[in-house]
Amino acid sequence: LPEVVFGHRAVAWWATVTFMVIEGTTILVSLVAYFYLRRNFDVWPPPPTELPEWQSPTASLVVLLLIIAPMWYAGHATRKFDLRGVRIGLWISLALGLLVLILRAFDFVALNTRWDEHAYGSIVWILVFFHGTLLLVDFAETLGFLALTYSPKLTAKHFSDVEDASLYQYFLSLSWIPIYVVVYLGPRFL
């Protein structure tokens, strides 16, 4: 048997996919709760809350979509065991990840509400906070993988792990789209 496998042949790949299913379900349930709460109000967001601003969350969306490219590059480099390519992809992803974490702080301000003001405030904060925690964990994971690429403990199996991290990044970046649309654009149309 081969010592290193990629994709669906690796146990870690299945763990990553299962984690994405669990997180995706959590996001979906939170979005359903958002629409359930919306039905109970004539005006959304409830007065005197202003509509959420869209500039910072849009910048976050753009950066999250940009991160896909270097993570794809790193994931593609793993199958060739191209350490330099993996490092380049991870360095760029780490820099963009730090930028999106900084932007996330502004995303909370853009909500124009506190989490404890009313049901609207609670659900929008839950959605943005939950995704923010995933961003923070992903940033730490990317930092860890990057550090590992400079470690003498790096083994061939870690290349498969980086490929799984690139798959997770696609999920993390794309999962912001429905949250962004519902939380920041939705109140203008619902």
Short mmCIF file of C-alpha atoms in Angstrom, two decimals:
data_model
loop_
_atom_site.label_atom_id
_atom_site.label_comp_id
_atom_site.label_asym_id
_atom_site.label_seq_id
_atom_site.Cartn_x
_atom_site.Cartn_y
_atom_site.Cartn_z
CA LEU A 1 0.00 0.00 0.00
CA PRO A 2 1.20 3.54 -0.68
CA GLU A 3 2.36 5.52 2.32
CA VAL A 4 0.73 8.74 1.10
CA VAL A 5 -2.68 9.03 -0.54
CA PHE A 6 -4.59 12.08 -1.66
CA GLY A 7 -8.25 12.93 -1.97
CA HIS A 8 -11.02 10.51 -1.06
CA ARG A 9 -8.53 7.69 -0.47
CA ALA A 10 -7.20 9.47 2.64
CA VAL A 11 -8.94 9.23 6.00
CA ALA A 12 -8.14 12.88 6.74
CA TRP A 13 -9.99 13.88 3.55
CA TRP A 14 -13.14 12.18 4.86
CA ALA A 15 -12.71 13.93 8.21
CA THR A 16 -12.41 17.28 6.42
CA VAL A 17 -15.52 16.60 4.33
CA THR A 18 -17.45 15.51 7.44
CA PHE A 19 -16.36 18.69 9.23
CA MET A 20 -17.55 20.77 6.27
CA VAL A 21 -20.92 18.99 6.31
CA ILE A 22 -21.33 19.70 10.03
CA GLU A 23 -20.35 23.35 9.64
CA GLY A 24 -22.48 23.73 6.54
CA THR A 25 -25.45 22.34 8.47
CA THR A 26 -24.82 24.80 11.29
CA ILE A 27 -24.75 27.69 8.82
CA LEU A 28 -27.91 26.40 7.15
CA VAL A 29 -29.75 26.08 10.49
CA SER A 30 -28.67 29.60 11.44
CA LEU A 31 -29.90 30.94 8.10
CA VAL A 32 -33.24 29.17 8.59
CA ALA A 33 -33.47 30.77 12.06
CA TYR A 34 -32.78 34.15 10.45
CA PHE A 35 -35.73 33.71 8.06
CA TYR A 36 -37.93 32.36 10.85
CA LEU A 37 -37.22 35.45 12.94
CA ARG A 38 -37.72 37.70 9.91
CA ARG A 39 -41.29 36.42 9.55
CA ASN A 40 -42.10 37.75 13.03
CA PHE A 41 -41.30 41.37 12.22
CA ASP A 42 -43.08 43.86 9.98
CA VAL A 43 -39.89 45.89 9.49
CA TRP A 44 -36.48 44.24 9.20
CA PRO A 45 -34.21 45.20 10.81
CA PRO A 46 -36.46 46.46 13.60
CA PRO A 47 -36.43 50.24 14.09
CA PRO A 48 -34.41 52.22 14.98
CA THR A 49 -31.69 49.87 13.66
CA GLU A 50 -30.18 51.09 10.43
CA LEU A 51 -29.57 48.80 7.48
CA PRO A 52 -26.21 47.06 7.62
CA GLU A 53 -23.41 48.62 5.67
CA TRP A 54 -22.04 46.59 2.79
CA GLN A 55 -18.52 47.96 2.10
CA SER A 56 -16.47 45.99 4.62
CA PRO A 57 -18.37 42.71 4.14
CA THR A 58 -17.94 43.08 0.38
CA ALA A 59 -14.20 43.56 0.85
CA SER A 60 -14.22 40.43 3.04
CA LEU A 61 -15.99 38.54 0.28
CA VAL A 62 -13.46 39.65 -2.31
CA VAL A 63 -10.50 38.66 -0.12
CA LEU A 64 -12.09 35.30 0.72
CA LEU A 65 -12.57 34.60 -2.97
CA LEU A 66 -8.97 35.66 -3.65
CA ILE A 67 -7.67 33.18 -1.04
CA ILE A 68 -9.01 30.33 -3.16
CA ALA A 69 -6.29 30.85 -5.80
CA PRO A 70 -3.19 30.49 -3.58
CA MET A 71 -4.77 27.60 -1.68
CA TRP A 72 -5.55 25.90 -4.97
CA TYR A 73 -1.92 26.47 -5.94
CA ALA A 74 -0.68 25.00 -2.66
CA GLY A 75 -3.06 22.05 -2.96
CA HIS A 76 -1.97 21.43 -6.54
CA ALA A 77 1.71 21.62 -5.51
CA THR A 78 1.18 18.97 -2.84
CA ARG A 79 0.55 16.20 -5.39
CA LYS A 80 3.96 16.95 -6.92
CA PHE A 81 5.56 17.19 -3.47
CA ASP A 82 6.65 20.68 -4.53
CA LEU A 83 7.65 22.18 -1.19
CA ARG A 84 8.42 25.60 -2.66
CA GLY A 85 4.99 25.77 -4.32
CA VAL A 86 3.26 24.72 -1.11
CA ARG A 87 5.12 27.39 0.85
CA ILE A 88 4.29 30.11 -1.68
CA GLY A 89 0.59 29.20 -1.63
CA LEU A 90 0.49 29.04 2.16
CA TRP A 91 2.35 32.36 2.62
CA ILE A 92 -0.06 34.18 0.32
CA SER A 93 -3.06 32.49 1.94
CA LEU A 94 -1.78 33.41 5.39
CA ALA A 95 -1.41 37.09 4.42
CA LEU A 96 -4.88 37.19 2.88
CA GLY A 97 -6.26 35.31 5.89
CA LEU A 98 -4.86 37.95 8.22
CA LEU A 99 -6.45 40.65 6.08
CA VAL A 100 -9.86 38.97 6.18
CA LEU A 101 -9.61 38.60 9.98
CA ILE A 102 -8.97 42.33 10.26
CA LEU A 103 -11.89 43.02 7.95
CA ARG A 104 -14.10 40.76 10.03
CA ALA A 105 -13.83 43.23 12.93
CA PHE A 106 -15.25 45.89 10.61
CA ASP A 107 -17.95 43.45 9.45
CA PHE A 108 -19.35 43.46 12.99
CA VAL A 109 -19.41 47.26 13.05
CA ALA A 110 -21.17 47.20 9.66
CA LEU A 111 -24.10 45.32 11.21
CA ASN A 112 -25.19 48.58 12.93
CA THR A 113 -26.59 46.65 15.86
CA ARG A 114 -25.45 44.99 19.05
CA TRP A 115 -25.91 41.28 19.60
CA ASP A 116 -28.18 41.84 22.60
CA GLU A 117 -30.50 44.54 21.19
CA HIS A 118 -33.15 42.26 19.70
CA ALA A 119 -33.62 39.00 17.81
CA TYR A 120 -32.30 40.57 14.61
CA GLY A 121 -29.08 41.63 16.35
CA SER A 122 -28.62 38.19 17.88
CA ILE A 123 -29.04 36.21 14.69
CA VAL A 124 -26.84 38.41 12.50
CA TRP A 125 -24.10 38.39 15.13
CA ILE A 126 -24.38 34.60 15.42
CA LEU A 127 -23.94 34.18 11.67
CA VAL A 128 -20.99 36.55 11.37
CA PHE A 129 -19.37 35.34 14.61
CA PHE A 130 -19.66 31.67 13.70
CA HIS A 131 -18.03 32.24 10.33
CA GLY A 132 -15.41 34.41 12.05
CA THR A 133 -14.45 31.60 14.41
CA LEU A 134 -13.97 29.34 11.39
CA LEU A 135 -11.72 31.98 9.82
CA LEU A 136 -9.66 32.18 12.99
CA VAL A 137 -9.22 28.41 13.20
CA ASP A 138 -8.34 28.25 9.50
CA PHE A 139 -5.76 31.01 9.95
CA ALA A 140 -4.16 29.06 12.82
CA GLU A 141 -4.20 25.87 10.75
CA THR A 142 -2.57 27.63 7.78
CA LEU A 143 0.07 29.08 10.10
CA GLY A 144 0.67 25.62 11.55
CA PHE A 145 1.05 24.01 8.13
CA LEU A 146 3.37 26.78 7.02
CA ALA A 147 5.53 26.31 10.11
CA LEU A 148 5.55 22.57 9.48
CA THR A 149 6.95 23.12 5.98
CA TYR A 150 10.05 24.63 7.62
CA SER A 151 10.34 21.87 10.21
CA PRO A 152 12.60 18.82 9.99
CA LYS A 153 9.52 16.82 11.09
CA LEU A 154 7.83 17.42 7.73
CA THR A 155 6.89 14.12 6.10
CA ALA A 156 5.28 13.21 2.81
CA LYS A 157 1.93 12.62 4.55
CA HIS A 158 1.74 16.29 5.50
CA PHE A 159 1.42 17.17 1.82
CA SER A 160 -1.90 15.33 1.77
CA ASP A 161 -2.98 17.32 4.83
CA VAL A 162 -2.25 20.60 3.03
CA GLU A 163 -4.36 19.43 0.10
CA ASP A 164 -7.24 18.79 2.54
CA ALA A 165 -6.73 22.29 3.95
CA SER A 166 -7.11 23.71 0.45
CA LEU A 167 -10.41 21.85 0.07
CA TYR A 168 -11.56 23.31 3.38
CA GLN A 169 -10.58 26.79 2.24
CA TYR A 170 -12.90 26.50 -0.76
CA PHE A 171 -15.74 25.66 1.61
CA LEU A 172 -14.86 28.46 4.02
CA SER A 173 -14.62 31.08 1.28
CA LEU A 174 -17.78 30.02 -0.52
CA SER A 175 -19.81 29.65 2.68
CA TRP A 176 -19.45 33.40 3.26
CA ILE A 177 -21.50 34.10 0.12
CA PRO A 178 -24.94 33.08 1.49
CA ILE A 179 -24.20 34.72 4.85
CA TYR A 180 -23.11 37.92 3.10
CA VAL A 181 -26.18 37.95 0.85
CA VAL A 182 -28.65 37.27 3.67
CA VAL A 183 -27.13 39.44 6.40
CA TYR A 184 -25.79 42.44 4.50
CA LEU A 185 -27.87 42.60 1.32
CA GLY A 186 -31.05 40.80 2.39
CA PRO A 187 -32.51 43.54 4.61
CA ARG A 188 -32.57 45.84 1.59
CA PHE A 189 -34.82 43.42 -0.32
CA LEU A 190 -36.74 41.37 2.26
#
